[in-house]
Short mmCIF file of N, CA and C and ligand atoms in Angstrom, two decimals:
data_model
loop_
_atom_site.label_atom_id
_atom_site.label_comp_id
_atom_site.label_asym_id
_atom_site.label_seq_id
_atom_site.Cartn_x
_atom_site.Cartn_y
_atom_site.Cartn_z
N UNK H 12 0.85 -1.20 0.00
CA UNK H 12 0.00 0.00 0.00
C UNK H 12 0.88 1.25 0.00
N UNK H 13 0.44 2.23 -1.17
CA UNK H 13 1.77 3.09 -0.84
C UNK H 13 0.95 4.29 0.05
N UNK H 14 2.23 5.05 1.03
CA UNK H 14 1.68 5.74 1.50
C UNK H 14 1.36 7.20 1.43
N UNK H 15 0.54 8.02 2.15
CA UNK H 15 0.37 9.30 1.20
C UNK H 15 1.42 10.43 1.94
N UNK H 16 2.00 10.80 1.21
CA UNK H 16 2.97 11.72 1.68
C UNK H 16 2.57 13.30 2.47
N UNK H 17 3.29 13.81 3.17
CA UNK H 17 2.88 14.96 3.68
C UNK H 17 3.57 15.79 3.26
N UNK H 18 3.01 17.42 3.81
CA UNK H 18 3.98 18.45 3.41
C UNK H 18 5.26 18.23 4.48
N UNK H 19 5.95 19.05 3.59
CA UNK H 19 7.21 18.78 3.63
C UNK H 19 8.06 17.88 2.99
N UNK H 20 7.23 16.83 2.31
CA UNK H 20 7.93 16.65 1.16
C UNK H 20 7.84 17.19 -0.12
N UNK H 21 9.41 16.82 -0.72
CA UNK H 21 9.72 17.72 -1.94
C UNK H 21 8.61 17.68 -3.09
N UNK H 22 8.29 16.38 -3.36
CA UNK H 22 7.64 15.86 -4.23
C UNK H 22 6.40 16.83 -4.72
N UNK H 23 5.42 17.26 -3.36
CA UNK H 23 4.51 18.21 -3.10
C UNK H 23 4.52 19.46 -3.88
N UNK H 24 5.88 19.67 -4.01
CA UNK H 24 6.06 21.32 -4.51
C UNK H 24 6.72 21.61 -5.41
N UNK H 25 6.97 20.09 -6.21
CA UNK H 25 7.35 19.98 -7.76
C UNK H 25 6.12 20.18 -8.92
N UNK H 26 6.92 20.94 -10.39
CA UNK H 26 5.55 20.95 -10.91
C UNK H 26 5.57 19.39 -11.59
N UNK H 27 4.50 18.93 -11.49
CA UNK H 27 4.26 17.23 -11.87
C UNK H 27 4.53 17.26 -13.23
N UNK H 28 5.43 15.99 -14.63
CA UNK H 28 5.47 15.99 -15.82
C UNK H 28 4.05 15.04 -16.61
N UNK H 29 3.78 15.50 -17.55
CA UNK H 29 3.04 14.79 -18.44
C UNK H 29 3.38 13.42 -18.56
N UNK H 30 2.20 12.65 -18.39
CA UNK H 30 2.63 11.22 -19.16
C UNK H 30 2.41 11.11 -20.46
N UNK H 31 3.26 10.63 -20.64
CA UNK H 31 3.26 10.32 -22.29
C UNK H 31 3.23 9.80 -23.09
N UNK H 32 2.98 9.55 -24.36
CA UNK H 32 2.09 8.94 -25.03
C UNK H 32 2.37 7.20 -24.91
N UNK H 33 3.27 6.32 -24.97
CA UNK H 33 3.65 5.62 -24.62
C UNK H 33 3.28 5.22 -23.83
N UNK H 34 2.83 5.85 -22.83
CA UNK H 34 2.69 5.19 -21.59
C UNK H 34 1.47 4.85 -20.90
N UNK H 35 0.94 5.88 -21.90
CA UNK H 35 -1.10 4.67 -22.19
C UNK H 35 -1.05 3.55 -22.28
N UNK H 36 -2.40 3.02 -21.55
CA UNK H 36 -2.19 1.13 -21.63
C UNK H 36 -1.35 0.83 -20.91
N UNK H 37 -0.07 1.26 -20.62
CA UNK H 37 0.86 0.43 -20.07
C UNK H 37 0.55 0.03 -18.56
N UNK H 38 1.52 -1.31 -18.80
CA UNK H 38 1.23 -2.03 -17.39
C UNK H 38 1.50 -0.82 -16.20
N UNK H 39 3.00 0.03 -16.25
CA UNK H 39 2.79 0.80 -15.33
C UNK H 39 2.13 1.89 -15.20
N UNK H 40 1.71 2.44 -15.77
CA UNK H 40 0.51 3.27 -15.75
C UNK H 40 -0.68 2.92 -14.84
N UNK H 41 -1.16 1.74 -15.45
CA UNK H 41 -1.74 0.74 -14.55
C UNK H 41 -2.01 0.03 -13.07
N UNK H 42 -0.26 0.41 -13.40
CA UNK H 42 0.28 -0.01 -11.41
C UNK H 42 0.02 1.35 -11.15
N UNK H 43 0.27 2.29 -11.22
CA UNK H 43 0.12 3.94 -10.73
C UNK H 43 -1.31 3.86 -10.16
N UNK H 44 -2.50 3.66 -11.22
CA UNK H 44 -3.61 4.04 -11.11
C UNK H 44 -3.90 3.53 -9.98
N UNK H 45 -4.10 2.07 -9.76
CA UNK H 45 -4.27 0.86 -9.07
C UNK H 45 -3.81 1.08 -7.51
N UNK H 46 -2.12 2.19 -7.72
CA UNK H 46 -1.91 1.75 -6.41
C UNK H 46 -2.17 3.75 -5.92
N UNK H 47 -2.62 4.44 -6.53
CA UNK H 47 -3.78 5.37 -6.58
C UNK H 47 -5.47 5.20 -5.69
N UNK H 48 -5.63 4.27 -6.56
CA UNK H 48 -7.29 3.54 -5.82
C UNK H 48 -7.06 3.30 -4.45
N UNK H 49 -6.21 2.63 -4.35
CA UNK H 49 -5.45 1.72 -3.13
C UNK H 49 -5.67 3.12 -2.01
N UNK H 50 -4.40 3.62 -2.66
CA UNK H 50 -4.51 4.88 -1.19
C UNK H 50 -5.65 6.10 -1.17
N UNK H 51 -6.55 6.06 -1.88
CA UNK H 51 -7.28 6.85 -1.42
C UNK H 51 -8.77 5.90 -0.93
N UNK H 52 -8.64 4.72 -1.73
CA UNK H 52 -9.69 3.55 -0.81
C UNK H 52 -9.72 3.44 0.75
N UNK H 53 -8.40 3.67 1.15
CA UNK H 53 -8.06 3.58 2.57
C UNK H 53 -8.22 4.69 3.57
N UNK H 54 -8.94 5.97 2.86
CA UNK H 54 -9.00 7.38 3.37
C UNK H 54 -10.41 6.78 3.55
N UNK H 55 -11.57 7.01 4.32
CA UNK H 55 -12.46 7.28 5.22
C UNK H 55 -13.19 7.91 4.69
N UNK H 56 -12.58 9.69 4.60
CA UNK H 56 -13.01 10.57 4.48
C UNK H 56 -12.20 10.94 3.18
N UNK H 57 -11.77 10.39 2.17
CA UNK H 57 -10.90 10.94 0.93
C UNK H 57 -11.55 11.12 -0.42
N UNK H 58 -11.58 12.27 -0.60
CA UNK H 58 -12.27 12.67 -2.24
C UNK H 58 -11.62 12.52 -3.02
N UNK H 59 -10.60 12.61 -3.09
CA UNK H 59 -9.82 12.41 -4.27
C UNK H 59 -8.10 12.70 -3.97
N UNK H 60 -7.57 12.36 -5.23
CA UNK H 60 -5.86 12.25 -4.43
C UNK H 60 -5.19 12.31 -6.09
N UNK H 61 -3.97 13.18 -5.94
CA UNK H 61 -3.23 13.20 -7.02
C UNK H 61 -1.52 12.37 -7.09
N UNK H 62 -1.14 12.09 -8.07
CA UNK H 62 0.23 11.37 -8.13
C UNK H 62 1.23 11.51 -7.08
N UNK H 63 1.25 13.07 -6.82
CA UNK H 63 2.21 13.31 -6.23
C UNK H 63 2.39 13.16 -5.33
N UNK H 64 0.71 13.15 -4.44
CA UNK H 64 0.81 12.67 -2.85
C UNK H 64 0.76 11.29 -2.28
N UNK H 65 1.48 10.26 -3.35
CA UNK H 65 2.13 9.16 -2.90
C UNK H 65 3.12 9.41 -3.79
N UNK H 66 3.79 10.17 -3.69
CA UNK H 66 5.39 10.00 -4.21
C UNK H 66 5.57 10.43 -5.56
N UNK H 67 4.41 10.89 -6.65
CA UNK H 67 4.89 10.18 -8.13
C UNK H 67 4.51 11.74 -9.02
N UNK H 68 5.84 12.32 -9.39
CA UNK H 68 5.83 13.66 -9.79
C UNK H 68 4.65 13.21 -11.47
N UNK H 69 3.73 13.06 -11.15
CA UNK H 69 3.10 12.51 -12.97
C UNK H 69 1.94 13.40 -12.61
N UNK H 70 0.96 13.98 -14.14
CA UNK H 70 0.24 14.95 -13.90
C UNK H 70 -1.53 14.07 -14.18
N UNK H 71 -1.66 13.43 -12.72
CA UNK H 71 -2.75 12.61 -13.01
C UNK H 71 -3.37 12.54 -11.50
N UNK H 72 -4.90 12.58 -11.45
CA UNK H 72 -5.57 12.73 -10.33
C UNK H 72 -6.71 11.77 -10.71
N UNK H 73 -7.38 11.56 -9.24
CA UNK H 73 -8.33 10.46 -9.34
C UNK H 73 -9.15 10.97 -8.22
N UNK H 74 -10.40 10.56 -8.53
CA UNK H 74 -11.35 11.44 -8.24
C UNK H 74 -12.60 10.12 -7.33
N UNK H 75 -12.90 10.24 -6.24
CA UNK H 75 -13.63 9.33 -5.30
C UNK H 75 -14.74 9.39 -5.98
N UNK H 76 -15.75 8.32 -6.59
CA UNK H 76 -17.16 8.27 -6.75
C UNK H 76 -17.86 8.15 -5.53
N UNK H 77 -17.12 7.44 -4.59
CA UNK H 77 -18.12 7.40 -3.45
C UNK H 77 -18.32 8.24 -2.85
N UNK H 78 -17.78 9.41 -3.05
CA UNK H 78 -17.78 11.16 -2.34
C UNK H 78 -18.66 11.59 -3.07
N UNK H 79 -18.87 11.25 -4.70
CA UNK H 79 -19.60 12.78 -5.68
C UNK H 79 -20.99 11.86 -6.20
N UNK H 80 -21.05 10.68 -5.64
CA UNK H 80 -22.26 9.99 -6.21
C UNK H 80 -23.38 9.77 -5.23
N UNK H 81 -22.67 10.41 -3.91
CA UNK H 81 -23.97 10.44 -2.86
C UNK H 81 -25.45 10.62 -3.39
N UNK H 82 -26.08 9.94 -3.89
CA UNK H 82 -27.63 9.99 -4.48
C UNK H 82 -28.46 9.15 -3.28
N UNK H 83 -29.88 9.53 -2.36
CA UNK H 83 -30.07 9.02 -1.21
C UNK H 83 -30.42 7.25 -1.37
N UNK H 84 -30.48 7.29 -3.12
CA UNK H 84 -30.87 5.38 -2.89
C UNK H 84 -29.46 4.66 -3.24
N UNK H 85 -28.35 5.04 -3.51
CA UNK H 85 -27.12 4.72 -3.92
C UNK H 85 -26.49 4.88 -2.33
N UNK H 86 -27.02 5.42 -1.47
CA UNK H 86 -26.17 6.06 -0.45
C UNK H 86 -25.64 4.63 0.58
N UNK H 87 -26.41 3.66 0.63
CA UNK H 87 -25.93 2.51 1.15
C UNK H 87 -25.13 1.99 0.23
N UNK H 88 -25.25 1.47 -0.49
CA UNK H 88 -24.07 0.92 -1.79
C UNK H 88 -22.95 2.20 -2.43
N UNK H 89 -22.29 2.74 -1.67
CA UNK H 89 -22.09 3.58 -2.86
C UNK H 89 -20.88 2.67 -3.99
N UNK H 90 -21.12 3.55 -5.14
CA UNK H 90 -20.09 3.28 -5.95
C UNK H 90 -18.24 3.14 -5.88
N UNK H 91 -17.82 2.34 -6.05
CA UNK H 91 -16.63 2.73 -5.70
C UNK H 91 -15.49 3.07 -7.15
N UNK H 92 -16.45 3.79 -8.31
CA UNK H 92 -15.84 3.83 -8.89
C UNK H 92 -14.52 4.44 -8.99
N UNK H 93 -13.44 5.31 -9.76
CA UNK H 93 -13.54 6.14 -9.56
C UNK H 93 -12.96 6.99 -11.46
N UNK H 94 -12.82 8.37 -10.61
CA UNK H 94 -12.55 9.28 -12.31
C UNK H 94 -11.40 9.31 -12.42
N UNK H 95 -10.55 9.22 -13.58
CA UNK H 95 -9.74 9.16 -13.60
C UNK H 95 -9.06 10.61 -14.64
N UNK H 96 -8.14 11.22 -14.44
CA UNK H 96 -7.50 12.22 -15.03
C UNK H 96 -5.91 12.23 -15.12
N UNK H 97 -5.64 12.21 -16.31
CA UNK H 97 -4.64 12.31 -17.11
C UNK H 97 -4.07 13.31 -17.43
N UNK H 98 -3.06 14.14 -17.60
CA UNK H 98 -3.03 15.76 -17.96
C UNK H 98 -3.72 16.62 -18.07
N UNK H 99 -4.45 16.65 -16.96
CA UNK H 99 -5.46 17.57 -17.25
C UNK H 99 -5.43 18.65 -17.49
N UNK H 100 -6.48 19.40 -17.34
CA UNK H 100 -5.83 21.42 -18.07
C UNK H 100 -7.29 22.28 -17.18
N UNK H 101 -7.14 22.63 -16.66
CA UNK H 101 -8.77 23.35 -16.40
C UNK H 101 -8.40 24.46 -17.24
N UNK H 102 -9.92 23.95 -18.49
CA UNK H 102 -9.42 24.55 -19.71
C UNK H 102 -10.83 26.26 -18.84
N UNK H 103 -11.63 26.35 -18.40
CA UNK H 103 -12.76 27.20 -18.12
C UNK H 103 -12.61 27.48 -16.38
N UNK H 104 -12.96 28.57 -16.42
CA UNK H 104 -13.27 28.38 -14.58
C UNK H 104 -14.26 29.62 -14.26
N UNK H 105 -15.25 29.60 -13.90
CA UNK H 105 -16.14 30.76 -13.55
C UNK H 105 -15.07 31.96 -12.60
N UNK H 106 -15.70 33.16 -13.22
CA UNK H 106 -14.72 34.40 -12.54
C UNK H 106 -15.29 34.19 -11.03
N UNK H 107 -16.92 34.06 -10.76
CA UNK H 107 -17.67 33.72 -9.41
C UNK H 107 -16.66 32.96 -8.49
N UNK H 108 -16.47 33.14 -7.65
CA UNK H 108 -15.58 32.55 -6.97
C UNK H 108 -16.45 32.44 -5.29
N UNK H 109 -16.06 31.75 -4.51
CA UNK H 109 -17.39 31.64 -3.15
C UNK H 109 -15.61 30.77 -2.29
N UNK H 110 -15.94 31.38 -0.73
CA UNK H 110 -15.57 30.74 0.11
C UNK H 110 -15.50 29.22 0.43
N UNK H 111 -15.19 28.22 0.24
CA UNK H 111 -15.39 26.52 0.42
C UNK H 111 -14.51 26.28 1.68
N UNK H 112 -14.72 25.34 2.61
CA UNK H 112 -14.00 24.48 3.04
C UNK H 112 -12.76 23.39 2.72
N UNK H 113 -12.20 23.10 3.21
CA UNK H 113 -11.26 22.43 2.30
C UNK H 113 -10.21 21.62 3.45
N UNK H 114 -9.92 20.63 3.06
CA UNK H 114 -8.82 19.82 3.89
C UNK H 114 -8.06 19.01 2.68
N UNK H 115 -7.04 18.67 2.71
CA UNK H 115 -6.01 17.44 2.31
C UNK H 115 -5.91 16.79 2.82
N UNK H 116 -5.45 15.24 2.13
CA UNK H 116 -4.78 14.22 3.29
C UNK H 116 -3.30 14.10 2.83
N UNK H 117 -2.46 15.43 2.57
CA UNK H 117 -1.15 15.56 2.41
C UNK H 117 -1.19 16.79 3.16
N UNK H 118 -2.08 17.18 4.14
CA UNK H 118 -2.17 18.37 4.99
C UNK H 118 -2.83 17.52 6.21
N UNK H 119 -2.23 17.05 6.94
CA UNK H 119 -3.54 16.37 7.99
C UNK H 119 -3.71 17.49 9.40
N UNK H 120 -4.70 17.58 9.52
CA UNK H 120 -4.83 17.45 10.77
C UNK H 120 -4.96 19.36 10.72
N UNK H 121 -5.13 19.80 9.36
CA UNK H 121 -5.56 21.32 8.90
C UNK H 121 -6.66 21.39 8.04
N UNK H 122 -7.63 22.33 8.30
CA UNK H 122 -8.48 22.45 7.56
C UNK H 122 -8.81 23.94 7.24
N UNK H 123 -9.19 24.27 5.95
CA UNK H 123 -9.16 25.77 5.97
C UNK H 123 -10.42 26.49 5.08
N UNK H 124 -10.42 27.78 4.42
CA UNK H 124 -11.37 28.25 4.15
C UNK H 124 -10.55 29.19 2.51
N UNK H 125 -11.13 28.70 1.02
CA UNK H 125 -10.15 28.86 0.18
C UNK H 125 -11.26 29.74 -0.91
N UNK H 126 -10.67 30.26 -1.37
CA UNK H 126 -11.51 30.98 -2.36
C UNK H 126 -11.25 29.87 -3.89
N UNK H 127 -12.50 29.53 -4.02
CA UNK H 127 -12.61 28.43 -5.63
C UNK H 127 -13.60 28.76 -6.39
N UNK H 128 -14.04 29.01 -7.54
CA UNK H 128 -14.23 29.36 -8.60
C UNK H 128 -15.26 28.44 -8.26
N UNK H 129 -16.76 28.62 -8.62
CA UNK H 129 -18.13 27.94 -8.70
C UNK H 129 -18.27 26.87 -9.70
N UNK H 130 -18.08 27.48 -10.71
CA UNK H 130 -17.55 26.17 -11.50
C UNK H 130 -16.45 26.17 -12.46
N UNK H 131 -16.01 24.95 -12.78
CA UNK H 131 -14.95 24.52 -13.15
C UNK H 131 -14.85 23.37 -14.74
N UNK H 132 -14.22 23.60 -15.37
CA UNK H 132 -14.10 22.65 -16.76
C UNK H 132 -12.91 21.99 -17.19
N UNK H 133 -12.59 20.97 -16.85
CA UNK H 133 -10.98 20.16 -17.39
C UNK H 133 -11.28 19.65 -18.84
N UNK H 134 -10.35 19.41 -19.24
CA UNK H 134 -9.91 18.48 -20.26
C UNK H 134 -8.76 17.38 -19.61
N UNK H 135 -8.99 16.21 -19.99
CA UNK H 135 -8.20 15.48 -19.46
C UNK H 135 -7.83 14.28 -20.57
N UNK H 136 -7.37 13.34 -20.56
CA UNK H 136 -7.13 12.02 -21.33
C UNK H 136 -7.86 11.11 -19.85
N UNK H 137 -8.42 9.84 -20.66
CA UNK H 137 -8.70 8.65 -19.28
C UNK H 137 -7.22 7.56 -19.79
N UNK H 138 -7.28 6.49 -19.03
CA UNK H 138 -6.06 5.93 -18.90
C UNK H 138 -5.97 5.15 -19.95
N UNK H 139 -6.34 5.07 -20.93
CA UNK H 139 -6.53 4.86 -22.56
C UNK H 139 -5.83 5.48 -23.66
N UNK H 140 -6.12 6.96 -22.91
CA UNK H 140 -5.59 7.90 -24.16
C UNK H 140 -6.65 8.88 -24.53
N UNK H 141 -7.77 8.51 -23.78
CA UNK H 141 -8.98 8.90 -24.96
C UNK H 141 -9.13 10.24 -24.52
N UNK H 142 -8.90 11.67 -24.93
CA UNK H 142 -9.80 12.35 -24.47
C UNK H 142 -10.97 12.84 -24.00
N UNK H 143 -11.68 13.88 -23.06
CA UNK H 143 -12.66 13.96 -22.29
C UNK H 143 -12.57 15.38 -21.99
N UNK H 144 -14.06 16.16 -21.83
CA UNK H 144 -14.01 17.56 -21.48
C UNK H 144 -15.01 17.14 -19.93
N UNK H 145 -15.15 17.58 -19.00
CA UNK H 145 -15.56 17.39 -18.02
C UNK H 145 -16.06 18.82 -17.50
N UNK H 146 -17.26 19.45 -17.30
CA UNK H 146 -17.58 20.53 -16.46
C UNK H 146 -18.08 19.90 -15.43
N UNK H 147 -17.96 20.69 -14.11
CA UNK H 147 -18.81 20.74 -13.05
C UNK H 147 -19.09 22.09 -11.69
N UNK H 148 -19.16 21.81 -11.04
CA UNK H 148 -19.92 23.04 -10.16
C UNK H 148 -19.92 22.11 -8.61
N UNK H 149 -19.58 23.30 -7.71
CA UNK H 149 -19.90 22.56 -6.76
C UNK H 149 -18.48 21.96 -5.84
N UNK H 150 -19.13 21.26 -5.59
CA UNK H 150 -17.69 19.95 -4.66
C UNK H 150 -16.82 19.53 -5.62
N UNK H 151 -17.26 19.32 -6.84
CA UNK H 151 -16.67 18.64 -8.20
C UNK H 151 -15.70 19.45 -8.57
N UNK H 152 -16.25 20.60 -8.67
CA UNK H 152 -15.79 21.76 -9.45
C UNK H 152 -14.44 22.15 -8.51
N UNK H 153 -14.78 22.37 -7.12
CA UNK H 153 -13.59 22.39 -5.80
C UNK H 153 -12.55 21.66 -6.24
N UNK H 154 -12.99 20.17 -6.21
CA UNK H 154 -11.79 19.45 -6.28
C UNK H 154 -10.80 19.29 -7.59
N UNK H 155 -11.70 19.72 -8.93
CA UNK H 155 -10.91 19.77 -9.86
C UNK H 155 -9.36 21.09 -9.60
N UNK H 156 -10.28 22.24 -8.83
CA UNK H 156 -8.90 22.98 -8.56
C UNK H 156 -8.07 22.48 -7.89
N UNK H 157 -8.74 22.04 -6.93
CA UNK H 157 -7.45 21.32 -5.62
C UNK H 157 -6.49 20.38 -6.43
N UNK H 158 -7.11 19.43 -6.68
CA UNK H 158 -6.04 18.41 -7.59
C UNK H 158 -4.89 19.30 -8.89
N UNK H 159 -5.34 20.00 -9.34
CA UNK H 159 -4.94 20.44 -10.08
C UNK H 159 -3.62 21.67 -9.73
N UNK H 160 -3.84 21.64 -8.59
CA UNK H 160 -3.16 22.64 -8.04
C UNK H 160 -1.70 21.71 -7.38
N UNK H 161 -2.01 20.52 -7.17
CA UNK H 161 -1.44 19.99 -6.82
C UNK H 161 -0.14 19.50 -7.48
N UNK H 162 -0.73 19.43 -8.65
CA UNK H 162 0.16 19.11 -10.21
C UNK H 162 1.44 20.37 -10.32
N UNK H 163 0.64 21.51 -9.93
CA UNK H 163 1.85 22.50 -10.02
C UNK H 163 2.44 22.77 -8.63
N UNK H 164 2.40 21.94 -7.23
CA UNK H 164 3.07 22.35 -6.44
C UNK H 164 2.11 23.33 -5.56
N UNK H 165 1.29 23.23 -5.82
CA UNK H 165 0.61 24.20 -4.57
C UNK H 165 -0.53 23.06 -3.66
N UNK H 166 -0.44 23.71 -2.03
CA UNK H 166 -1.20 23.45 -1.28
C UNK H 166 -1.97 24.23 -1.09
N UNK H 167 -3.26 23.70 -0.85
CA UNK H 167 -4.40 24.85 -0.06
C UNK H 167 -4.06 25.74 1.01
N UNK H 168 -2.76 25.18 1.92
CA UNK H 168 -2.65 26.28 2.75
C UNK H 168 -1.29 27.22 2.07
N UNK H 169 -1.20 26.99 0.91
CA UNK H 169 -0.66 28.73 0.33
C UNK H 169 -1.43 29.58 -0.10
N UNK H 170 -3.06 29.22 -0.03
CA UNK H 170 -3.57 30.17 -1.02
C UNK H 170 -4.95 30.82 0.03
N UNK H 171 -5.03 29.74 1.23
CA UNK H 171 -6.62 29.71 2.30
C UNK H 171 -6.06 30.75 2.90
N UNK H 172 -7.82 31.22 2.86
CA UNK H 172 -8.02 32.62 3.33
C UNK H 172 -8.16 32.48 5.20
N UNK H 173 -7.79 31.57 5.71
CA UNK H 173 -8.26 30.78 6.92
C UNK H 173 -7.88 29.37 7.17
N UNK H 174 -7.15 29.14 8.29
CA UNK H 174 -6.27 27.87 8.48
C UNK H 174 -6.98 27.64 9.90
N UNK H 175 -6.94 26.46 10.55
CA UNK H 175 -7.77 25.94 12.08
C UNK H 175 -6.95 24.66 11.47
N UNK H 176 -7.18 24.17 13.26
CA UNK H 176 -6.48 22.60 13.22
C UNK H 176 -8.23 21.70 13.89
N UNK H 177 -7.37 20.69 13.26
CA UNK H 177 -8.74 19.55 13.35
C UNK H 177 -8.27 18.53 14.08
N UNK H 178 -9.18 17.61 14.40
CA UNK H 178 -8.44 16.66 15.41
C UNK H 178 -8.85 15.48 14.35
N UNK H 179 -7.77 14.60 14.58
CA UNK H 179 -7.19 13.84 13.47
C UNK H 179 -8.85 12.90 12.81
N UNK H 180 -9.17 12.62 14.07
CA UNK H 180 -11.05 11.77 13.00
C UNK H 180 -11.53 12.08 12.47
N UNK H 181 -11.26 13.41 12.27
CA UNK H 181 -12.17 14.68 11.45
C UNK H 181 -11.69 15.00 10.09
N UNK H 182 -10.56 14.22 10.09
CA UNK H 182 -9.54 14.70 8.71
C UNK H 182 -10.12 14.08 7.65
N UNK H 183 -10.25 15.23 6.38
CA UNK H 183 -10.73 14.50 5.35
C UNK H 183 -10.06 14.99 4.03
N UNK H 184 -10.26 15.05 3.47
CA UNK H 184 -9.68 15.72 2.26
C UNK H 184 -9.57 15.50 1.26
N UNK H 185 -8.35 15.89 0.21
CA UNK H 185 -8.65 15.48 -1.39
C UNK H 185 -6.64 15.24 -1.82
ZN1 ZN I 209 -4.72 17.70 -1.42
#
């Protein structure tokens, strides 16, 4: 199981490289994704998680279904799918911007208050190759920045308008 790294490591505050073309399909790509699922399956409370916060400077995030598919008859089963993103680009982002909540689980045990854009639009590749345009709004829309931010080296607490500490059961994040 790999584990998820914290700040203070380097890895965090590198800007992440493209995968490349080659490296669609491939078995390790594969192992990435897989051992991706792995560590954010094991978060509780985890929405989503990018390369870097288990170690792996690559520009790819994965996104919890069981966080964004809360529907009240799905809510016992949820899905465990999850989304997968490949170089992504947030190609759109509403100028609207609103106060959100926000935690990491490469920030534990902080939770803060961040200014994010209402909604949000990536382009991404899935682990195929195939391209995909994705809008959303909302929690969705949140986490596409967060992850994405992540790719270039930034944490939520360089940018939150408001930092508090949480006590560790409470930790959730992306
Ligand atoms: Zn994070």
């Amino acid at each position: 199981m790999p584990t998820i790294v914290q700040k203070g490591h380097p890895v965090l505050r590198e800007k992440a490289r493209e995968v490349v073309a080659t490296e669609f399909g491939s078995d390790k790509l594969k192992n990435i994704l897989a051992d991706m699922k792995a560590a954010l399956d094991a978060e509780p409370d985890g929405a989503a998680l990018a390369a870097p916060q288990i170690g792996l400077p690559l520009r790819i995030f994965i996104i919890s279904e069981r966080v964004f598919s809360h529907h009240p008859d799905t809510e016992k089963e949820p899905k465990k799918q999850h989304l997968i993103y490949i170089n992504p680009v947030l190609v759109r982002r509403a100028r609207e911007k609103q106060l959100m909540e926000e935690g990491c689980l490469s920030v534990r045990g902080k939770y803060g208050k961040i200014a994010r854009s209402v909604r949000a639009t990536v382009r991404a590749y899935d682990e195929h190759g195939k391209p995909f345009t994705r809008g959303a709004s909302g929690l969705l829309a949140q986490a596409f920045q967060h992850e994405c931010d992540h790719l270039d080296g930034t944490l939520f607490i360089d940018n939150a308008a408001d930092v508090w500490d949480v006590p560790h059961e409470h930790d959730g994040g992306a």
